[in-house]
Amino acid sequence: MRLCKVNVAIILLVLGVPSVGAQIKTVAERLGYPPDAKLLIVHADDLAVAHSVNAASFDALDKGAVTSASIMVPCPWLTEVAAYAENHPDADLGLHLTLTSEWKIYRWGPVESKDKVSSLLDPAGYLWSEMAPAARNIKPEEAQREIRAQVEHAVAAGIHPTHLDTHMGTLIATPELFAVFVKIAHEYNLPFLAPRQLAERGPLHSALSEKDILLDSVVMANPSVHADAWKDFYTEAIKSLKPGLTEMIVHLGHDDAELQAVMVDHPDYGSAWRQRDYEFVTSTEFKKVLQENNVILVRWKDLQKLLK
Amino acid sequence: MRLCKVNVAIILLVLGVPSVGAQIKTVAERLGYPPDAKLLIVHADDLAVAHSVNAASFDALDKGAVTSASIMVPCPWLTEVAAYAENHPDADLGLHLTLTSEWKIYRWGPVESKDKVSSLLDPAGYLWSEMAPAARNIKPEEAQREIRAQVEHAVAAGIHPTHLDTHMGTLIATPELFAVFVKIAHEYNLPFLAPRQLAERGPLHSALSEKDILLDSVVMANPSVHADAWKDFYTEAIKSLKPGLTEMIVHLGHDDAELQAVMVDHPDYGSAWRQRDYEFVTSTEFKKVLQENNVILVRWKDLQKLLK
């Protein structure tokens, strides 16, 4: 029964295999791999949110346990990430554009002047806690102002972002916010998180250009995965990978006093969750299953080069 | 030799004993104690700066190891303090008005919209790291706007401040900033940190009113105190207390991964320092020396009542 549950939860966004007979080259081909290669970005989200998350993520990056990570620019620990970036110029670090501040007793505001982005603020003066009120209340022009400020602030801090993605998916929540996300990504000539299934059809599509690189699939643990099935979930996900470009999103951290307090009363994506993710990506089992399944690890940096 | 050093460092601001024959009652008398009573506020600074500081300070407050504490409103962990305040309505919590952000890899900005307080920001867009450039650059009207925003934000978060003081002494660094500090304290009818020696004479004096309560002395550990003389320093300070109103300022925290990272490369007022302060104030030796020296513990709340 448990395995059945795991299987249901494996692929968050169903694979959209590149269409057979397409005239354009696949991303794999463009990167010099066979057209049917299984490319995987192993991506740590939420850098800068807490020291514990930084420490676990830096360790995983250093070990090559994750290929890439992205940074929450408005968060208190940004300067620690900037120092890491300076000392690790080859690290594949993007920006996890942030329009929400979701934890109970630990909050942050925008990078931009508050009065220029007032629709981004909840009644307490921080970024919205949840995606739904954020998507409902945020004016797209203020979202644009804020995410441009986040990019500029990161660059000023010495970070050279390789890609953009979106914290809690807020910037893919509505066509208007997605349009802003894509506009800023185009402006800075950066690849960005756009899952094919969401982006290729439907209301988000019109924001995209032909040059944009879509993710064929995204794998991410979700609350239906039991703690004791963690390894099985990821292992099955790797075994089930199809040809194309997949991102596996993980949330790393140490289950310590700081992170337990940040994430108090929130087991989903919480402190113990992040410890489990950290333990899995740094395990020998993970390396082994990647090798056994001929998975080719790639980075956003590789995709960034295709845009040049 | 070491004891000699300790003695030199004991009293940060030399006692100014209330003048003999003054017609007005001493604070001790006004609070119902003998005129020559030794009143002591044991005060934890820097609440909200980090979870580790909050955890240690809440524990010390709960144990009665400190009488009072003050909160850094722009800092990430304010909401944790607000939750504590809600659950401990009797706790003596003031605001540690904050115009600086001094740690290396963990920074914060103002509460007010950045464009309204641009003189408060360093080139990286955070509050100034050090007191000197802060005092030199900050426009008093912008300091006033920011500290009013800090008071209002704390009140909106459910905190009922009992007093005001100033992080790193920035608001007593110049007569202009001190005038702003006193103006806001008067406006909210709150007692505030004003050491007699600094405030009674000289350029700061003109901001004060006759009603203002001055601290006769302030005791605080400083970098000349050796780690292994910590207990001796405080013990000697208590034994040397003179009649009047003294505040002993301590900086509490647990020497853990979070605080070590916040305070990296900064042993002064750093993580191990805060652990030592925490251990001293919660020790039985501290209780004993207070009793043996007939020290009467008071709170800012008591002083606040005198203003009504």
XYZ file of C-alpha atoms in Angstrom:
616
model
C 0.000 0.000 0.000
C 2.764 2.391 0.919
C 4.599 1.800 -2.358
C 1.409 2.503 -4.214
C 1.113 5.864 -2.423
C 4.719 6.607 -3.196
C 4.216 5.897 -6.862
C 1.247 8.201 -7.052
C 3.305 10.986 -5.519
C 6.474 10.491 -7.518
C 6.072 12.917 -10.337
C 4.602 16.202 -9.303
C 4.240 17.422 -12.818
C 3.701 14.700 -15.387
C 6.405 14.282 -17.983
C 5.749 15.881 -21.309
C 8.168 14.037 -23.575
C 9.579 16.176 -26.406
C 7.363 15.572 -29.411
C 8.583 12.876 -31.769
C 9.779 14.123 -35.106
C 10.186 17.728 -33.928
C 12.524 19.583 -36.234
C 14.265 21.452 -33.453
C 16.991 19.791 -31.438
C 16.264 18.623 -27.909
C 18.018 20.306 -25.026
C 20.078 17.125 -24.630
C 21.300 17.377 -28.218
C 22.048 21.040 -27.884
C 24.177 20.195 -24.844
C 26.012 17.476 -26.800
C 24.213 14.422 -25.405
C 22.156 11.813 -27.248
C 18.660 13.118 -28.071
C 17.007 10.697 -25.642
C 19.348 11.396 -22.698
C 17.867 11.723 -19.233
C 19.084 15.082 -17.980
C 18.610 16.002 -14.336
C 19.136 19.195 -12.396
C 19.255 18.447 -8.656
C 18.194 21.749 -7.177
C 18.196 23.027 -3.583
C 15.621 25.723 -2.919
C 15.462 28.446 -0.279
C 19.076 29.514 0.237
C 19.325 32.560 2.539
C 16.188 31.727 4.515
C 18.149 30.459 7.543
C 21.713 29.614 8.482
C 20.749 25.966 8.876
C 19.466 25.864 5.279
C 22.604 27.618 4.033
C 24.937 25.265 5.899
C 23.223 22.111 4.605
C 22.938 23.488 1.060
C 26.564 24.669 0.886
C 27.659 21.246 2.064
C 25.516 19.514 -0.576
C 26.815 21.870 -3.300
C 30.410 21.291 -2.201
C 29.910 17.522 -2.337
C 28.230 17.678 -5.743
C 25.163 16.145 -4.082
C 23.066 18.884 -5.684
C 24.022 20.571 -8.929
C 22.277 23.878 -8.369
C 20.465 26.051 -5.861
C 18.496 29.255 -5.695
C 18.505 32.145 -3.271
C 15.761 34.065 -1.461
C 17.066 37.605 -1.790
C 14.844 39.360 0.795
C 15.835 36.914 3.549
C 18.145 37.655 6.489
C 20.943 35.288 5.534
C 21.521 36.604 2.004
C 24.910 38.022 2.931
C 26.121 34.580 4.006
C 25.151 33.254 0.566
C 26.872 36.194 -1.130
C 30.087 35.323 0.733
C 29.736 31.688 -0.353
C 29.132 32.784 -3.956
C 32.249 34.930 -3.871
C 34.332 32.003 -2.624
C 32.717 29.529 -5.046
C 32.480 31.372 -8.373
C 31.656 28.134 -10.179
C 28.627 27.342 -7.985
C 25.373 27.233 -9.923
C 23.267 29.741 -8.002
C 20.047 31.282 -9.214
C 17.456 33.497 -7.575
C 14.402 32.038 -5.902
C 12.287 35.136 -6.497
C 10.323 35.630 -3.327
C 6.924 37.274 -2.891
C 5.869 35.365 0.235
C 7.062 35.033 3.845
C 5.406 31.859 5.060
C 6.781 30.999 8.509
C 4.942 31.689 11.723
C 7.427 33.538 13.942
C 10.120 34.567 11.478
C 9.143 37.010 8.754
C 10.669 39.236 6.118
C 9.602 42.112 3.925
C 10.422 43.167 0.371
C 13.746 44.402 -0.966
C 12.058 47.382 -2.633
C 10.827 50.390 -0.641
C 7.600 49.285 1.034
C 5.512 52.169 -0.268
C 6.414 51.252 -3.849
C 5.180 47.668 -3.445
C 2.361 48.012 -0.932
C 0.240 45.307 -2.611
C 2.970 42.800 -1.672
C 2.479 43.428 2.058
C 0.123 41.671 4.429
C -1.595 43.653 7.211
C 1.466 43.087 9.465
C 3.767 44.714 6.913
C 5.580 41.553 5.771
C 5.259 39.671 2.493
C 2.078 37.584 2.335
C 2.205 34.283 4.235
C 0.398 32.225 1.635
C 0.388 31.941 -2.097
C -3.375 32.455 -2.566
C -3.664 35.935 -0.970
C -0.341 36.864 -2.549
C -1.585 35.949 -6.037
C -4.929 37.666 -5.372
C -3.546 40.917 -3.973
C -0.227 41.544 -5.684
C -0.335 44.074 -8.511
C 1.771 42.714 -11.389
C 3.599 46.035 -11.840
C 4.612 45.933 -8.156
C 5.697 42.304 -8.461
C 7.850 43.385 -11.390
C 9.350 46.248 -9.381
C 10.142 43.909 -6.490
C 11.657 41.066 -8.491
C 13.772 43.518 -10.462
C 14.946 44.933 -7.096
C 15.745 41.380 -5.955
C 17.865 40.712 -9.056
C 19.639 44.057 -8.734
C 20.237 43.564 -4.998
C 21.716 40.103 -5.563
C 23.972 41.381 -8.328
C 25.088 44.290 -6.150
C 25.920 41.769 -3.410
C 28.285 40.020 -5.843
C 26.024 37.147 -6.911
C 25.956 36.238 -10.620
C 22.651 34.399 -10.988
C 22.494 31.541 -13.470
C 18.689 31.207 -13.466
C 15.449 32.384 -11.936
C 12.713 30.443 -10.216
C 9.833 31.264 -7.923
C 9.318 30.672 -4.217
C 6.083 28.783 -3.541
C 5.236 29.083 -7.221
C 3.722 32.537 -6.819
C 5.084 33.737 -10.150
C 3.433 30.869 -11.997
C 0.158 31.260 -10.113
C -1.504 33.633 -12.595
C -0.829 34.518 -16.242
C -0.164 38.132 -15.207
C 2.499 37.174 -12.657
C 4.012 34.627 -15.032
C 4.271 37.342 -17.697
C 6.238 39.496 -15.242
C 8.501 36.551 -14.340
C 9.239 35.797 -18.000
C 9.755 39.486 -18.816
C 12.416 39.857 -16.102
C 14.084 36.574 -17.099
C 14.242 37.751 -20.731
C 15.542 41.135 -19.654
C 18.470 39.537 -17.788
C 18.821 36.744 -20.392
C 18.451 34.033 -17.753
C 16.840 30.604 -18.043
C 13.910 30.175 -15.690
C 11.660 27.549 -14.142
C 8.891 26.832 -16.633
C 7.477 23.301 -16.479
C 6.398 22.248 -19.960
C 2.998 21.001 -18.881
C 2.092 24.348 -17.363
C 3.823 26.612 -19.811
C 3.309 25.023 -23.209
C -0.429 25.141 -23.282
C -3.044 27.257 -21.606
C -3.017 30.805 -20.325
C 0.681 30.981 -19.399
C 1.849 30.165 -22.916
C 1.584 33.614 -24.491
C 4.363 35.047 -22.279
C 6.958 32.640 -23.664
C 9.311 33.028 -26.593
C 10.558 30.230 -28.839
C 14.002 30.447 -27.261
C 12.763 29.595 -23.774
C 13.870 26.260 -22.382
C 11.078 24.296 -20.739
C 11.452 21.626 -18.081
C 9.951 18.378 -19.277
C 9.305 17.328 -15.714
C 9.671 18.434 -12.113
C 10.107 15.979 -9.221
C 9.511 17.191 -5.687
C 8.543 15.446 -2.456
C 5.117 16.446 -1.219
C 3.178 15.980 2.001
C 1.702 12.656 0.868
C 5.163 11.072 1.094
C 5.657 9.384 4.470
C 8.882 10.147 6.318
C 9.893 6.491 6.250
C 9.278 6.252 2.492
C 11.532 9.196 1.675
C 14.331 7.200 0.069
C 11.837 5.037 -1.832
C 10.105 8.113 -3.190
C 13.249 9.611 -4.674
C 14.651 6.264 -5.795
C 11.450 5.438 -7.654
C 11.430 8.927 -9.144
C 14.936 8.429 -10.539
C 14.091 4.965 -11.860
C 11.018 6.393 -13.582
C 12.808 9.298 -15.253
C 12.029 9.611 -18.953
C 14.219 11.201 -21.607
C 14.249 14.957 -21.451
C 15.102 17.638 -18.942
C 13.938 17.105 -15.353
C 14.483 19.212 -12.260
C 14.424 17.514 -8.896
C 13.691 20.160 -6.289
C 14.913 19.478 -2.758
C 14.747 21.508 0.439
C 17.875 21.104 2.521
C 18.522 21.973 6.140
C 19.746 20.632 9.436
C 17.027 19.689 11.903
C 18.411 22.003 14.602
C 17.133 24.590 17.087
C 17.121 27.441 14.579
C 15.281 25.581 11.829
C 12.856 23.960 14.239
C 11.932 27.473 15.420
C 11.682 28.953 11.906
C 9.410 26.112 10.815
C 7.514 25.572 14.059
C 4.053 24.020 13.644
C 4.751 23.346 9.961
C 5.911 19.783 9.275
C 5.380 20.181 5.505
C 8.698 21.414 4.098
C 9.716 21.772 7.747
C 12.892 21.137 9.681
C 12.792 17.316 9.810
C 11.714 17.239 6.126
C 14.802 19.224 5.169
C 17.047 16.959 7.214
C 15.587 13.965 5.328
C 16.199 15.661 1.962
C 19.759 16.525 3.024
C 20.435 12.952 4.088
C 19.047 11.538 0.859
C 20.937 13.762 -1.578
C 24.234 13.256 0.249
C 23.742 9.452 0.440
C 25.663 6.878 -1.577
C 22.305 5.346 -2.561
C 21.412 8.499 -4.449
C 24.698 8.480 -6.365
C 24.240 4.814 -7.133
C 20.692 5.083 -8.446
C 21.683 8.015 -10.655
C 24.541 5.974 -12.153
C 22.498 2.802 -12.560
C 19.836 4.722 -14.438
C 22.226 6.593 -16.727
C 21.087 9.958 -15.475
C 23.173 12.885 -16.705
C 23.454 15.685 -14.188
C 23.265 19.159 -15.692
C 23.160 22.650 -14.288
C 21.240 25.818 -15.040
C 24.610 27.235 -16.073
C 24.618 24.770 -18.988
C 21.183 25.985 -20.046
C 22.257 29.592 -19.597
C 24.997 29.031 -22.196
C 22.381 27.932 -24.726
C 20.797 31.382 -24.501
C 23.970 33.174 -25.503
C 46.617 41.793 38.141
C 43.504 40.335 36.630
C 41.341 41.509 39.526
C 42.755 44.957 39.079
C 41.751 44.893 35.438
C 38.317 43.652 36.398
C 37.860 46.468 38.856
C 38.778 49.050 36.284
C 36.173 47.652 33.950
C 33.392 47.187 36.457
C 31.448 50.343 36.086
C 31.036 51.422 32.526
C 29.534 54.704 33.461
C 30.663 56.052 36.785
C 28.041 56.415 39.458
C 26.569 59.813 39.871
C 25.026 59.606 43.319
C 21.855 61.689 43.733
C 22.940 65.035 45.124
C 22.768 65.337 48.891
C 20.065 67.628 50.172
C 18.078 67.573 46.928
C 14.501 68.570 47.634
C 13.005 66.099 45.205
C 12.501 62.487 46.229
C 14.829 59.816 44.898
C 13.436 57.176 42.571
C 13.785 54.698 45.442
C 11.568 56.851 47.667
C 9.042 57.349 44.920
C 8.844 53.570 44.561
C 8.339 53.153 48.328
C 11.884 52.116 49.276
C 14.355 53.818 51.637
C 16.019 56.810 49.956
C 19.403 55.083 49.924
C 18.172 51.783 48.483
C 20.225 50.069 45.802
C 17.812 49.529 42.939
C 18.830 47.310 40.036
C 17.258 46.574 36.689
C 18.782 43.409 35.184
C 18.214 43.955 31.508
C 18.632 41.623 28.505
C 19.297 43.453 25.246
C 18.731 42.422 21.629
C 15.562 40.347 21.703
C 14.394 39.448 18.163
C 17.893 39.431 16.676
C 18.072 35.618 16.576
C 16.141 32.621 17.830
C 19.043 31.683 20.080
C 18.915 35.105 21.760
C 15.143 34.868 22.139
C 15.285 31.375 23.626
C 17.936 32.286 26.207
C 16.246 35.592 27.066
C 12.765 34.092 27.438
C 14.230 31.462 29.737
C 15.972 34.105 31.846
C 12.807 36.211 32.003
C 10.724 33.179 32.990
C 13.177 32.329 35.768
C 13.304 35.902 37.049
C 17.033 35.869 36.263
C 16.573 39.145 34.425
C 13.862 41.626 35.264
C 13.517 43.270 31.878
C 14.471 43.086 28.227
C 14.228 45.099 25.045
C 13.377 44.198 21.492
C 14.982 44.977 18.126
C 11.895 45.652 16.032
C 13.436 45.500 12.527
C 14.927 42.048 13.157
C 13.682 38.770 11.674
C 12.583 37.152 14.920
C 10.267 39.942 16.101
C 7.179 37.794 15.584
C 8.540 35.185 17.996
C 8.915 37.914 20.629
C 5.414 39.199 19.894
C 4.055 35.681 20.536
C 6.004 35.537 23.816
C 4.690 38.973 24.814
C 1.139 37.855 24.142
C 1.604 34.782 26.332
C 3.449 36.736 29.069
C 1.525 39.994 29.463
C 3.384 40.768 32.688
C 6.846 40.554 31.058
C 8.774 43.823 31.196
C 9.586 44.347 27.520
C 10.782 47.582 25.991
C 12.039 48.500 22.551
C 15.729 48.458 21.725
C 15.414 51.117 19.018
C 17.652 49.966 16.218
C 19.457 52.063 13.642
C 22.346 49.662 12.990
C 22.776 46.126 11.591
C 26.201 45.092 12.777
C 26.753 41.415 11.952
C 28.796 40.230 9.026
C 26.586 37.746 7.168
C 23.159 38.453 8.653
C 21.671 41.855 8.000
C 18.397 43.757 8.289
C 16.887 46.955 6.989
C 14.538 49.545 8.450
C 10.870 49.098 9.350
C 9.946 52.276 7.463
C 9.824 52.388 3.668
C 13.453 52.592 2.522
C 12.941 55.680 0.357
C 11.671 57.600 3.385
C 14.765 56.844 5.465
C 17.533 56.625 2.884
C 20.123 58.209 5.192
C 19.760 55.149 7.463
C 20.980 52.789 4.731
C 24.527 51.737 3.955
C 25.610 51.222 0.335
C 24.330 47.615 0.497
C 20.837 48.789 1.439
C 20.872 47.622 5.070
C 21.115 49.686 8.245
C 24.665 50.894 8.882
C 27.027 48.310 10.358
C 28.723 50.638 12.799
C 27.707 53.400 15.118
C 30.125 56.022 13.774
C 28.903 56.110 10.130
C 25.343 55.743 11.401
C 25.689 58.795 13.643
C 27.473 60.728 10.903
C 25.042 59.951 8.076
C 21.615 59.599 9.630
C 19.361 62.624 9.262
C 17.608 63.205 12.592
C 14.199 63.597 10.925
C 14.662 60.196 9.251
C 15.782 58.638 12.546
C 12.588 60.009 14.063
C 10.476 58.580 11.239
C 12.132 55.165 11.647
C 11.923 54.914 15.425
C 8.290 56.023 15.362
C 7.695 53.276 12.768
C 9.443 50.796 15.084
C 7.205 51.754 18.017
C 4.073 51.597 15.875
C 5.086 48.263 14.338
C 5.727 46.746 17.774
C 2.401 47.997 19.085
C 0.608 46.663 15.993
C 2.274 43.277 16.652
C 0.670 43.245 20.122
C 3.667 44.382 22.158
C 3.048 46.942 24.929
C 6.485 48.485 25.463
C 7.400 49.518 28.981
C 10.494 51.547 27.996
C 12.798 52.597 25.192
C 16.521 52.166 24.810
C 18.995 52.308 21.976
C 20.916 49.596 20.163
C 24.669 50.269 20.195
C 23.965 53.646 21.737
C 23.302 55.317 18.381
C 20.516 57.472 19.808
C 22.811 58.869 22.475
C 25.692 59.399 20.053
C 24.822 62.988 19.114
C 22.647 65.694 20.711
C 20.432 65.703 17.594
C 19.759 61.947 17.748
C 19.287 62.088 21.519
C 16.693 64.851 21.042
C 14.770 62.578 18.652
C 14.992 59.663 21.114
C 13.674 61.791 23.993
C 10.943 63.333 21.825
C 9.585 59.887 20.867
C 9.842 58.652 24.473
C 7.886 61.709 25.668
C 5.332 61.265 22.918
C 4.596 57.684 24.028
C 5.068 58.556 27.722
C 7.713 55.879 28.182
C 10.775 55.876 30.437
C 14.014 55.582 28.490
C 17.693 54.811 28.885
C 19.415 58.017 29.932
C 22.539 57.543 32.058
C 22.834 60.462 34.474
C 26.475 61.116 33.687
C 25.764 61.567 29.996
C 22.392 63.215 30.243
C 22.582 65.566 33.184
C 25.359 67.762 31.937
C 26.694 68.612 28.536
C 25.092 68.806 25.135
C 22.480 66.087 25.667
C 20.907 67.833 28.636
C 18.670 70.299 26.826
C 16.457 67.542 25.402
C 15.396 66.360 28.860
C 12.442 67.394 30.974
C 12.355 67.503 34.768
C 10.111 64.460 34.837
C 12.627 62.217 33.130
C 14.105 59.433 35.218
C 17.849 59.104 34.876
C 19.915 55.998 35.537
C 22.515 56.702 38.189
C 24.728 53.982 36.761
C 24.981 51.400 34.027
C 26.960 48.159 34.415
C 27.873 46.202 31.318
C 30.616 43.716 30.509
C 33.067 45.006 27.930
C 35.852 43.489 25.858
C 38.472 44.099 28.558
C 36.801 41.473 30.751
C 38.447 38.080 30.288
C 36.141 35.113 29.695
C 37.402 33.398 32.853
C 36.811 36.532 34.958
C 33.156 36.853 33.901
C 31.633 35.859 37.237
C 34.146 37.988 39.136
C 33.301 41.008 37.000
C 29.588 40.864 37.719
C 30.050 39.847 41.352
C 32.375 42.771 41.980
C 29.953 45.080 40.172
C 27.108 44.011 42.455
C 29.258 44.361 45.576
C 30.252 47.860 44.448
C 26.713 49.069 43.765
C 25.943 52.418 45.344
C 22.532 53.741 46.360
C 20.453 54.829 43.422
C 19.101 53.319 40.237
C 21.431 51.056 38.246
C 20.832 49.088 35.091
C 22.908 45.990 34.462
C 22.825 45.272 30.752
C 23.403 41.680 29.679
C 23.406 40.004 26.284
C 21.930 36.529 26.424
C 22.086 33.698 23.952
C 22.975 30.069 23.503
C 26.366 29.408 21.952
C 24.884 27.333 19.125
C 25.204 26.980 15.332
C 22.807 29.846 14.585
C 24.370 32.367 16.946
C 27.912 31.362 16.032
C 27.020 32.121 12.403
C 25.258 35.419 13.186
C 28.227 36.598 15.218
C 31.021 35.006 13.195
C 34.395 36.771 13.478
C 33.061 38.950 16.298
C 33.949 37.656 19.755
C 32.922 40.949 21.407
C 29.262 40.579 22.333
C 29.435 37.335 20.345
C 28.002 33.893 20.764
C 30.271 32.597 23.559
C 29.962 35.980 25.340
C 26.175 35.628 25.365
C 26.391 32.072 26.654
C 28.572 33.354 29.539
C 26.073 36.115 30.331
C 23.217 33.615 30.232
C 25.042 31.250 32.566
C 25.862 34.024 35.009
C 22.388 35.554 35.305
C 20.752 32.138 35.734
C 23.306 31.030 38.356
C 22.638 30.670 42.065
C 25.772 32.789 42.708
C 24.064 35.759 41.071
C 20.954 35.361 43.238
C 23.110 35.028 46.300
C 25.252 38.095 45.690
C 22.136 40.189 45.032
C 20.628 39.060 48.342
C 23.823 39.478 50.333
C 24.185 43.027 49.066
C 20.576 44.033 49.704
C 19.955 44.819 46.074
C 16.337 45.544 45.231
C 15.349 44.373 41.765
C 13.065 46.759 39.912
C 11.639 46.885 36.423
C 11.064 49.566 33.823
C 7.384 48.922 34.422
C 7.826 50.347 37.927
C 9.424 53.472 36.476
C 6.707 53.710 33.836
C 4.103 53.956 36.605
C 5.909 57.001 38.016
C 5.247 58.840 34.751
C 1.499 58.420 34.995
